[in-house]
Amino acid sequence: MATTNPKYNLRNPLPLSAAQEAEVKQLYYKRVRAHCAPEIKAFAECAVNRTVTATWVCRTQRLAMNSCMVAHAKPEEEDRAREEWFATHGERRKAKEEELARTEKRREEVIRMMREDERRQAAAKGSS
């Protein structure tokens, strides 16, 4: 019996396409950056108006930021990002379908308006 709403096994999911894997990676990096937001902010504030000198002037902040990122950039965090991706998959699909429906409705409206305009122009030429 086929189900219309398949449940994904979050621990051993189906293979993802390259685009889907990229979305998972984006979630993963977003989660890691969220964990290290204070360290990233401290380094960014130190590096303002600096170019090459930021490397050694902001060394302490850079090392703190890097160590935080390394500490949180673990396979477990990527697994959590993958689980989050699968958990929100249905919502994203529904939003995409709604967006496509709105686009199609607008496209049909534009075509209808263009045809009405063509009819008016043809009628104006015919009456001249």
Short mmCIF file of C-alpha atoms in Angstrom, two decimals:
data_model
loop_
_atom_site.label_atom_id
_atom_site.label_comp_id
_atom_site.label_asym_id
_atom_site.label_seq_id
_atom_site.Cartn_x
_atom_site.Cartn_y
_atom_site.Cartn_z
CA MET A 1 0.00 0.00 0.00
CA ALA A 2 1.52 3.33 -1.07
CA THR A 3 1.39 6.29 1.28
CA THR A 4 0.79 9.81 0.07
CA ASN A 5 2.84 11.36 2.87
CA PRO A 6 6.00 9.28 3.26
CA LYS A 7 7.78 9.44 6.58
CA TYR A 8 11.51 9.84 6.28
CA ASN A 9 13.94 7.86 8.36
CA LEU A 10 15.99 10.74 9.77
CA ARG A 11 18.93 8.54 10.74
CA ASN A 12 19.27 6.78 7.39
CA PRO A 13 17.43 8.93 4.87
CA LEU A 14 17.08 8.48 1.16
CA PRO A 15 19.98 9.81 -0.89
CA LEU A 16 19.59 13.53 -1.47
CA SER A 17 20.23 15.41 -4.67
CA ALA A 18 23.18 17.79 -4.87
CA ALA A 19 20.85 20.77 -4.37
CA GLN A 20 19.28 19.15 -1.31
CA GLU A 21 22.71 18.35 0.13
CA ALA A 22 23.65 22.01 -0.40
CA GLU A 23 20.54 23.03 1.56
CA VAL A 24 21.55 20.68 4.39
CA LYS A 25 25.07 22.19 4.38
CA GLN A 26 23.60 25.69 4.55
CA LEU A 27 21.56 24.68 7.60
CA TYR A 28 24.63 23.06 9.12
CA TYR A 29 26.81 26.14 8.68
CA LYS A 30 24.00 28.38 9.93
CA ARG A 31 23.70 26.27 13.07
CA VAL A 32 27.46 26.32 13.69
CA ARG A 33 27.59 30.10 13.17
CA ALA A 34 24.67 30.50 15.58
CA HIS A 35 26.61 28.61 18.27
CA CYS A 36 29.64 30.89 17.75
CA ALA A 37 27.83 34.19 17.18
CA PRO A 38 29.53 36.06 20.08
CA GLU A 39 33.01 34.97 18.96
CA ILE A 40 32.27 35.85 15.33
CA LYS A 41 30.93 39.25 16.39
CA ALA A 42 34.02 39.95 18.51
CA PHE A 43 36.34 39.11 15.60
CA ALA A 44 34.26 41.17 13.15
CA GLU A 45 34.30 44.19 15.48
CA CYS A 46 38.07 43.88 15.86
CA ALA A 47 38.60 43.52 12.11
CA VAL A 48 36.60 46.64 11.16
CA ASN A 49 38.73 49.03 9.08
CA ARG A 50 41.61 46.56 9.03
CA THR A 51 42.85 44.49 6.13
CA VAL A 52 46.05 42.48 6.41
CA THR A 53 46.73 43.66 9.96
CA ALA A 54 43.55 41.96 11.21
CA THR A 55 45.41 38.64 11.05
CA TRP A 56 47.72 39.46 13.92
CA VAL A 57 45.96 42.39 15.65
CA CYS A 58 42.80 40.30 16.11
CA ARG A 59 44.65 37.04 16.71
CA THR A 60 42.97 36.32 20.05
CA GLN A 61 39.47 36.87 18.65
CA ARG A 62 40.28 34.89 15.50
CA LEU A 63 41.59 31.92 17.50
CA ALA A 64 38.54 32.03 19.80
CA MET A 65 36.23 32.11 16.77
CA ASN A 66 38.07 29.29 14.99
CA SER A 67 38.20 27.07 18.07
CA CYS A 68 34.47 27.59 18.63
CA MET A 69 33.71 26.72 15.01
CA VAL A 70 35.88 23.59 15.18
CA ALA A 71 34.26 22.59 18.46
CA HIS A 72 30.77 22.78 16.96
CA ALA A 73 31.48 21.64 13.40
CA LYS A 74 31.01 17.97 14.21
CA PRO A 75 29.21 15.17 12.38
CA GLU A 76 26.56 15.22 15.12
CA GLU A 77 25.73 18.83 14.25
CA GLU A 78 25.48 17.90 10.57
CA ASP A 79 23.13 15.05 11.55
CA ARG A 80 20.97 17.54 13.46
CA ALA A 81 20.94 19.85 10.42
CA ARG A 82 19.92 16.91 8.23
CA GLU A 83 17.13 16.01 10.68
CA GLU A 84 15.95 19.63 10.66
CA TRP A 85 15.99 19.63 6.85
CA PHE A 86 13.85 16.48 6.71
CA ALA A 87 11.52 17.77 9.43
CA THR A 88 10.79 20.95 7.46
CA HIS A 89 10.76 19.26 4.03
CA GLY A 90 6.96 19.14 3.78
CA GLU A 91 6.60 22.80 4.76
CA ARG A 92 9.16 23.89 2.15
CA ARG A 93 7.49 21.78 -0.53
CA LYS A 94 4.07 23.24 0.30
CA ALA A 95 5.47 26.81 0.20
CA LYS A 96 7.12 26.12 -3.15
CA GLU A 97 3.89 24.70 -4.58
CA GLU A 98 1.94 27.74 -3.34
CA GLU A 99 4.52 30.07 -4.93
CA LEU A 100 4.27 28.18 -8.23
CA ALA A 101 0.47 28.41 -8.09
CA ARG A 102 0.64 32.19 -7.49
CA THR A 103 3.09 32.56 -10.38
CA GLU A 104 0.88 30.51 -12.69
CA LYS A 105 -2.19 32.53 -11.71
CA ARG A 106 -0.35 35.78 -12.39
CA ARG A 107 0.94 34.43 -15.73
CA GLU A 108 -2.61 33.54 -16.79
CA GLU A 109 -3.79 37.01 -15.74
CA VAL A 110 -1.05 38.70 -17.80
CA ILE A 111 -1.90 36.56 -20.84
CA ARG A 112 -5.60 37.44 -20.47
CA MET A 113 -4.77 41.15 -20.24
CA MET A 114 -2.50 40.95 -23.31
CA ARG A 115 -5.25 39.25 -25.34
CA GLU A 116 -7.80 41.86 -24.26
CA ASP A 117 -5.37 44.58 -25.28
CA GLU A 118 -4.81 42.90 -28.66
CA ARG A 119 -8.59 42.69 -29.18
CA ARG A 120 -9.01 46.38 -28.32
CA GLN A 121 -6.23 47.36 -30.69
CA ALA A 122 -7.72 45.20 -33.46
CA ALA A 123 -11.17 46.73 -32.84
CA ALA A 124 -9.67 50.24 -32.91
CA LYS A 125 -7.97 49.49 -36.25
CA GLY A 126 -11.17 48.00 -37.65
CA SER A 127 -13.26 51.03 -36.73
CA SER A 128 -10.74 53.51 -38.16
#
